[in-house]
Tab-separated table of C-alpha atoms and ligand atoms in Angstrom:
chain	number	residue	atom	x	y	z
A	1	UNK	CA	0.000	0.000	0.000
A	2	UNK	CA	1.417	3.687	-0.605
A	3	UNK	CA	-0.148	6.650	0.562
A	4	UNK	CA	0.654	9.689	-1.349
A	5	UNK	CA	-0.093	13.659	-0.143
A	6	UNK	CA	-1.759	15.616	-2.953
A	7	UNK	CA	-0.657	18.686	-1.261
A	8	UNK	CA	0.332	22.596	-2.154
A	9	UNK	CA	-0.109	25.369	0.309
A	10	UNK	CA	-1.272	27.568	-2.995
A	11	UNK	CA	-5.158	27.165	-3.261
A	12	UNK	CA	-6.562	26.465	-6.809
A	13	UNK	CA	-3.997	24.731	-8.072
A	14	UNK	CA	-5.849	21.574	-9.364
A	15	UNK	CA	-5.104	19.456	-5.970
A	16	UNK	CA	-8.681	18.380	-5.810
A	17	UNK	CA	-9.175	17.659	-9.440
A	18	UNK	CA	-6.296	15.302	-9.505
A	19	UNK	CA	-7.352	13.664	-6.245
A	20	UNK	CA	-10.736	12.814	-7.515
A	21	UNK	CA	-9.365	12.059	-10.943
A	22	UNK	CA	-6.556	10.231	-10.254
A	23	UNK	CA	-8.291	8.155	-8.111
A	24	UNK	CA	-11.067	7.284	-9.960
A	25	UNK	CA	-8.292	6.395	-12.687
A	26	UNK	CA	-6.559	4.077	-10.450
A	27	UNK	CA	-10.073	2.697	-9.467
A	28	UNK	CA	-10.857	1.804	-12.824
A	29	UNK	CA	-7.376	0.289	-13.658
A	30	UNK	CA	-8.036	-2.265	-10.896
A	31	UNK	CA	-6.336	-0.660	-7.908
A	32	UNK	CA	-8.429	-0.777	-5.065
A	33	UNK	CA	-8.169	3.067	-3.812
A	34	UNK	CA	-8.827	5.046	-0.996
A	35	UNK	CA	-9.289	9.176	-1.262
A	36	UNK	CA	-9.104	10.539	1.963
A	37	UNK	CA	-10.992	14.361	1.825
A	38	UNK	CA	-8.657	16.667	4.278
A	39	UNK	CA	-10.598	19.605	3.277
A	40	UNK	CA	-13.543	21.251	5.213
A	41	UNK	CA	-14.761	22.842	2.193
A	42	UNK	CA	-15.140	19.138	0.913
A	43	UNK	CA	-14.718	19.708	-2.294
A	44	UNK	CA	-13.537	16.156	-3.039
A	45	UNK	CA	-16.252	14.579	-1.306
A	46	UNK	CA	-18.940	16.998	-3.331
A	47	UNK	CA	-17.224	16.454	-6.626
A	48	UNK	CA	-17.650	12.424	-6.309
A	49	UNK	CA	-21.327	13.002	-5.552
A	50	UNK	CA	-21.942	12.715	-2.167
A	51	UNK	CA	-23.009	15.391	0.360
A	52	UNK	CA	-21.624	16.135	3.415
A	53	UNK	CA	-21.988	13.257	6.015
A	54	UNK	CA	-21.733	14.170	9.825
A	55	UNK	CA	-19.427	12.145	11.979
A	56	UNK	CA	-17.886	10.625	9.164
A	57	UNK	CA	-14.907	12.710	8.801
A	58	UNK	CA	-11.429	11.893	9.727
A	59	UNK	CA	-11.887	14.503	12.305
A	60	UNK	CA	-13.369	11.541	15.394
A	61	UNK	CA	-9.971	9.175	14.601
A	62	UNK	CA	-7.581	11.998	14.545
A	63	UNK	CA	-8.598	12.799	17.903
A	64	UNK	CA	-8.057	8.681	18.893
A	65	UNK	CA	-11.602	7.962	19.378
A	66	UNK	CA	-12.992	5.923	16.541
A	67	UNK	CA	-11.105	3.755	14.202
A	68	UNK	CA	-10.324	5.301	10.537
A	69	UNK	CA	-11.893	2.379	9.061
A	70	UNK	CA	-15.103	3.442	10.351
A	71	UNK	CA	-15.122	6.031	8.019
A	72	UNK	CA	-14.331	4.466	4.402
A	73	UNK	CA	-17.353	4.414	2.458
A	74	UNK	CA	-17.539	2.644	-0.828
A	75	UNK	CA	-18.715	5.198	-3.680
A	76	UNK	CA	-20.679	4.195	-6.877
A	77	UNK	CA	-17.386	3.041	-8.400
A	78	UNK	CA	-15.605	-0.262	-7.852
A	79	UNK	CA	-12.826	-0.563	-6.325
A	80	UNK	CA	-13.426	3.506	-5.135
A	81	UNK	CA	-13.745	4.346	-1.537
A	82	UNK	CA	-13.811	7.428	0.431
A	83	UNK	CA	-13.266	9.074	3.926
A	84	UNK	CA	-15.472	12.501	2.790
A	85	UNK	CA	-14.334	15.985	4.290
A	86	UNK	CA	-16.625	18.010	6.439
A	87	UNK	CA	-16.344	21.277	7.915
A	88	UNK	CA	-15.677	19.218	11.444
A	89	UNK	CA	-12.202	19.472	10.144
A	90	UNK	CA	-11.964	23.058	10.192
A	91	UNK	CA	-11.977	21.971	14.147
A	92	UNK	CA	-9.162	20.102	14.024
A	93	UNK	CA	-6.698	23.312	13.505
A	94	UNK	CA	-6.908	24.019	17.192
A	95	UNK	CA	-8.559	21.104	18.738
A	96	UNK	CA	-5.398	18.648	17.399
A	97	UNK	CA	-2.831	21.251	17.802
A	98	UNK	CA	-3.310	20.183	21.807
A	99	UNK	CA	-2.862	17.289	21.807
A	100	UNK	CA	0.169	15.002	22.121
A	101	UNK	CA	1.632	13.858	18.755
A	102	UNK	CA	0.087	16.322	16.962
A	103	UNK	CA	1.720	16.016	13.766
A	104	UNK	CA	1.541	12.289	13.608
A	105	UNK	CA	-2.180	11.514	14.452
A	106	UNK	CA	-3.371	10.694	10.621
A	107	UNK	CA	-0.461	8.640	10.657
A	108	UNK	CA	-0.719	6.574	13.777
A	109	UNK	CA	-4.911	6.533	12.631
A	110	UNK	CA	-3.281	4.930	8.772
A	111	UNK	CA	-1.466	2.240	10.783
A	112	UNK	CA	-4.450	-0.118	10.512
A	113	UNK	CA	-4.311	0.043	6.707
A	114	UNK	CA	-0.844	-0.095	6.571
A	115	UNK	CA	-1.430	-3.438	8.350
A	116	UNK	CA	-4.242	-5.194	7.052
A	117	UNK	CA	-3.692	-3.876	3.434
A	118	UNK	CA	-7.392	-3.090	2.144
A	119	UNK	CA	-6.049	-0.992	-0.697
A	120	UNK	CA	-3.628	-0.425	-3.138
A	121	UNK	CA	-3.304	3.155	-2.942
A	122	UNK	CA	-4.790	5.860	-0.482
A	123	UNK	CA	-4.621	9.539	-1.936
A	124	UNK	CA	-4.863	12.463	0.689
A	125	UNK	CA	-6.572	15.360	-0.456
A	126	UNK	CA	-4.440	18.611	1.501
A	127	UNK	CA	-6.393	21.748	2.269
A	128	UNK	CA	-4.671	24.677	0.873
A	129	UNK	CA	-2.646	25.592	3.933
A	130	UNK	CA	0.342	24.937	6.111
A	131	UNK	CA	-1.773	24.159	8.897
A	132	UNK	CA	-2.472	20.959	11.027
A	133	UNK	CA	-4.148	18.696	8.659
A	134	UNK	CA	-1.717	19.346	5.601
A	135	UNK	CA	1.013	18.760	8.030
A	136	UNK	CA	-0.629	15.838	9.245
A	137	UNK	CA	-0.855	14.887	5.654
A	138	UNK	CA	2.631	14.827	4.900
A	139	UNK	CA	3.823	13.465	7.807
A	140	UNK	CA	1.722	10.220	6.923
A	141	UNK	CA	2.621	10.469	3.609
A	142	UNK	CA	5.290	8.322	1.831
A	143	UNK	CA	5.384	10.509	-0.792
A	144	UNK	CA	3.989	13.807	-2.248
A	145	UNK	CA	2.733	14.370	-5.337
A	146	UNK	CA	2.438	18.618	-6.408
A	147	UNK	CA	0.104	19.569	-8.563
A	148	UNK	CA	1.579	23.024	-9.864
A	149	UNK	CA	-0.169	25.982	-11.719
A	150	UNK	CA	1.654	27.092	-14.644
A	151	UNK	CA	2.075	30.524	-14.318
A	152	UNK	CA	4.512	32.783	-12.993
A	153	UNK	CA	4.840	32.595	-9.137
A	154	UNK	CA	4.907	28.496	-9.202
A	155	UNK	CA	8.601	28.004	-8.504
A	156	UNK	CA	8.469	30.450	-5.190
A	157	UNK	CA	5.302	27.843	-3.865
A	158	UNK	CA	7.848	24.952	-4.835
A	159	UNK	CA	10.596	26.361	-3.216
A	160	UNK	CA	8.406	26.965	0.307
A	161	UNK	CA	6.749	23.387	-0.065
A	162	UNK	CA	10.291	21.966	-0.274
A	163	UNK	CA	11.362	23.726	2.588
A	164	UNK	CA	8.635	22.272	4.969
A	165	UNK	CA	9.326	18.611	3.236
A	166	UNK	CA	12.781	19.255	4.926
A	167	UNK	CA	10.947	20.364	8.054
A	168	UNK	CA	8.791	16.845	7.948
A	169	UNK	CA	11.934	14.761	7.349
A	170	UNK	CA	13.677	16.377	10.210
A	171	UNK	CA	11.538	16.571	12.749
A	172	UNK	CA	11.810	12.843	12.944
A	173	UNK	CA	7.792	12.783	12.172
A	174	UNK	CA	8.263	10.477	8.995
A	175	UNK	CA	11.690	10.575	7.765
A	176	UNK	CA	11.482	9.029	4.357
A	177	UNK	CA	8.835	11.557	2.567
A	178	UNK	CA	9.926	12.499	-0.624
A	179	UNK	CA	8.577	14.367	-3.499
A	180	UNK	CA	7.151	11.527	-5.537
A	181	UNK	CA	6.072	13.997	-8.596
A	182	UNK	CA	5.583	17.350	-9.313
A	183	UNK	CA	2.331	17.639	-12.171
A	184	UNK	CA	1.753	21.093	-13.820
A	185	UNK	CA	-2.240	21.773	-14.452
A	186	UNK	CA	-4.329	23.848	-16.054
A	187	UNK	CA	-1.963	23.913	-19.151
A	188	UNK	CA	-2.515	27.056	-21.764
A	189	UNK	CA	-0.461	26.848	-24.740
A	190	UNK	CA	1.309	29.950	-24.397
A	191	UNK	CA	5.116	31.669	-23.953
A	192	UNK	CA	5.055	31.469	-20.242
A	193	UNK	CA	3.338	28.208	-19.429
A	194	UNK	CA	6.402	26.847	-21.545
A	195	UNK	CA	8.903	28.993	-19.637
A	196	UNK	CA	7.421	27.824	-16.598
A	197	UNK	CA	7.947	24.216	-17.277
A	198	UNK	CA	11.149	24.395	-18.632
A	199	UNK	CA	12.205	26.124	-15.393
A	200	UNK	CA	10.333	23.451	-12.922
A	201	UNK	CA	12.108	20.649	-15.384
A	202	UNK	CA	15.631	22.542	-15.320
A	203	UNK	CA	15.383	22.523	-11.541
A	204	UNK	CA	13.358	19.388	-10.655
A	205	UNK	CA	14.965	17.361	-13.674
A	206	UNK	CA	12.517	13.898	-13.593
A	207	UNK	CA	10.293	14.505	-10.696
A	208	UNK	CA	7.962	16.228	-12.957
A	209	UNK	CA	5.611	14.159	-14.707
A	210	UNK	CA	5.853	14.166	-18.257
A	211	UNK	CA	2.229	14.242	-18.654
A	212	UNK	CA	0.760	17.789	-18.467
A	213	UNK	CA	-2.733	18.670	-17.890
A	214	UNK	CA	-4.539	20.944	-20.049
A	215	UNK	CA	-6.879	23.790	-19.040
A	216	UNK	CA	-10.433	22.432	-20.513
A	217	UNK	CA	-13.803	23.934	-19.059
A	218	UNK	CA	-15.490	20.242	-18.854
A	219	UNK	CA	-13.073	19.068	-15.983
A	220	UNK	CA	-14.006	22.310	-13.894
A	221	UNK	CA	-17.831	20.972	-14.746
A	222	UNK	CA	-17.371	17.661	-13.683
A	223	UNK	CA	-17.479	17.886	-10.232
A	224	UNK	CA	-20.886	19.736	-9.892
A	225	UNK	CA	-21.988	16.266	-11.689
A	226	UNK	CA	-20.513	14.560	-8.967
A	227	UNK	CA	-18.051	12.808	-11.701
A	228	UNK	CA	-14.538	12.031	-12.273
A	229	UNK	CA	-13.807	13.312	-15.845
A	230	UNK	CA	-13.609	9.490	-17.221
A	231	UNK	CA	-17.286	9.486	-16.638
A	232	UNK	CA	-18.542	12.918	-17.590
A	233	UNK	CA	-16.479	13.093	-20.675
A	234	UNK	CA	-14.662	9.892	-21.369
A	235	UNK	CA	-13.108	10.556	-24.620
A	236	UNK	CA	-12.196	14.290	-24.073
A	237	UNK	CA	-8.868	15.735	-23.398
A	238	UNK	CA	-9.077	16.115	-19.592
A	239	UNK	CA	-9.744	11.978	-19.389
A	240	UNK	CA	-7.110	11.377	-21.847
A	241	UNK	CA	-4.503	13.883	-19.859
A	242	UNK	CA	-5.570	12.049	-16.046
A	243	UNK	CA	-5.598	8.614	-17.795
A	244	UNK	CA	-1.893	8.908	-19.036
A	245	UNK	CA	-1.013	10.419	-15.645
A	246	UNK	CA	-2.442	7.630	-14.014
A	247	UNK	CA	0.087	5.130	-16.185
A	248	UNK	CA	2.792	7.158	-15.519
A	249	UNK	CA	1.969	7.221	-11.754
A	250	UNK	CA	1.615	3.472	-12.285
A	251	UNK	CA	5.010	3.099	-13.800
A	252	UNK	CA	6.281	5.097	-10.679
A	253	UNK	CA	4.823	3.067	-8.498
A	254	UNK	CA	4.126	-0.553	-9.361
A	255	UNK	CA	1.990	-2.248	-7.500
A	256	UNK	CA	3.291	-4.897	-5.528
A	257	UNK	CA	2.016	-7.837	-3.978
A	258	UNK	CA	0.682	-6.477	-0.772
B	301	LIG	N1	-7.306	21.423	-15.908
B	301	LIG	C1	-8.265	22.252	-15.537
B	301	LIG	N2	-8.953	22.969	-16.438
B	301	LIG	C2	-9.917	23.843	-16.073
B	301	LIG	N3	-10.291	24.053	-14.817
B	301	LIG	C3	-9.646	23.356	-13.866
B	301	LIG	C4	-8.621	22.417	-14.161
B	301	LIG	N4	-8.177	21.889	-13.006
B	301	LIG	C5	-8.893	22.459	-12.025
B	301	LIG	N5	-9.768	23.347	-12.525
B	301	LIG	C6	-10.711	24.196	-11.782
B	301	LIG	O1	-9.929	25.127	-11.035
B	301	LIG	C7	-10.497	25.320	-9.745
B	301	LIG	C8	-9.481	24.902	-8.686
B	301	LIG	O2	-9.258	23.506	-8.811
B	301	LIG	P1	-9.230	22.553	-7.543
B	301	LIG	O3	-10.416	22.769	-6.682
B	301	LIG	O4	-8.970	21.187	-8.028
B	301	LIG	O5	-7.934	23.147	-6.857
B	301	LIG	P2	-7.445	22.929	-5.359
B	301	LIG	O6	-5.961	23.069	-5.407
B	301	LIG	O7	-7.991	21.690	-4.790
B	301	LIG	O8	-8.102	24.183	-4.650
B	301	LIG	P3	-8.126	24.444	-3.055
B	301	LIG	O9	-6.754	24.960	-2.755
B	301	LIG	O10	-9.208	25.462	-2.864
B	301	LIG	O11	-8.408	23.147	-2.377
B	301	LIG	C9	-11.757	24.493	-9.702
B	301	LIG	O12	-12.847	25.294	-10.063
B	301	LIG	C10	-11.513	23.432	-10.758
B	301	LIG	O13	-12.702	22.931	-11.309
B	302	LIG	MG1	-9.048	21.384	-2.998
């Protein structure tokens, strides 16, 4: 099992559209997958079709008092399974920042996976901030995956993201995170998108994913369908772009045994 951050303190970056489309991806390649919604706007939970479901947030098991499994439910898509976000979590900034081990409670709540193996992957959905729950995030995380903007100010957000990577690592929290991928969204075919890639690629060499995803209207529709793109719009470009991210993800990480 590998559980991989979908994290970027920038908001609007595409980190909810590649949670909810990469997973339903890697659902319908045969991985049994798990998207965890860290967000209390739960966007990822909305854009999958469900609405907001009390109690059933991460929120109860990162406080220690109900077991994470209790909060998986299965969606309408095989092998697809959710913990959904709820505003509950917007508690958690100051409730969990109390608390003992307060940067390792997702992780210590993820042990039970890590031990009986229900799934293949589990994808965290971050909130856009450096607080508690993103932190939480990565210190769970095995690896990160960055979903980047193309446009002008995305190598200062890499640069501060890195930093707190190095922060994670250090504090002894989870000391093998690394930056599985770096994936720039919302493509334009223009001068600067270019110049911004070349720039990511000249510093990040192959962590960035060779796939790029274009800007297209129908995958910012898609979630108020409550679809992943490979439903709404199979044969468009915004399936074909999350598709071929999902192979090279796949090619990144191959699944093993158990
Ligand atoms: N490739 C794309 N083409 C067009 N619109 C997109 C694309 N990717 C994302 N969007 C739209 O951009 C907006 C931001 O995307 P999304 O919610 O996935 O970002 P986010 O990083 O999760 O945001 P937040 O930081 O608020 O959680 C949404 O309205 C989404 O539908
Ligand atoms: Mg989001």
């Amino acid at each position: 099992m590998k559980i991989v951050a979908i994290a970027n303190q920038k908001g609007g970056v595409a980190k909810t559209t590649t949670s909810i489309n990469l997973a339903a991806c890697l659902a319908a390649r045969g991985c049994r997958t798990l998207l965890i919604d860290l967000d209390p706007q739960g966007n990822a939970t909305s854009g999958l079709g469900f609405p907001p479901i009390e109690g059933q947030s991460v929120y109860g098991a990162l406080l220690g008092q109900e077991p994470l499994s209790d909060k998986v439910i299965p969606t309408r898509w095989e092998r697809l399974f959710l913990i959904p976000g709820d505003l509950d979590l917007a508690g958690a900034e100051i409730e969990i920042a109390r608390l003992e081990d307060h940067l390792t409670r997702l992780r210590s709540a993820l042990e039970i996976f890590r031990q009986d193996q229900p799934f293949d992957f589990v994808l965290l959905d971050c909130p856009p901030s450096l607080g508690i729950l993103m932190t939480n995030a990565l210190a769970a995380a095995d690896e990160l995956l960055i979903p980047l903007q193309c446009e002008y100010f995305a190598l200062e957000g890499l640069s501060k993201i890195h930093h707190v990577v190095d922060q994670i690592r250090e504090s002894g929290a989870n000391p093998h995170l690394t930056i599985g991928g770096i994936l720039m969204t919302m493509f334009m075919r223009n001068n600067l998108a270019q110049q911004v890639i070349n720039e990511v690629q000249t510093h990040f060499g192959n962590i960035i994913y060779r796939t790029v995803i274009p800007r297209t209207v129908r995958l910012s529709e898609a979630p108020s369908h409550g679809l992943p793109i490979i439903d709404y719009e199979p044969n468009g470009l915004g399936s074909t772009a999350y598709r071929a991210l999902t192979e090279e993800f796949l090619k990144r990480n191959p699944l093993t045994k158990n």
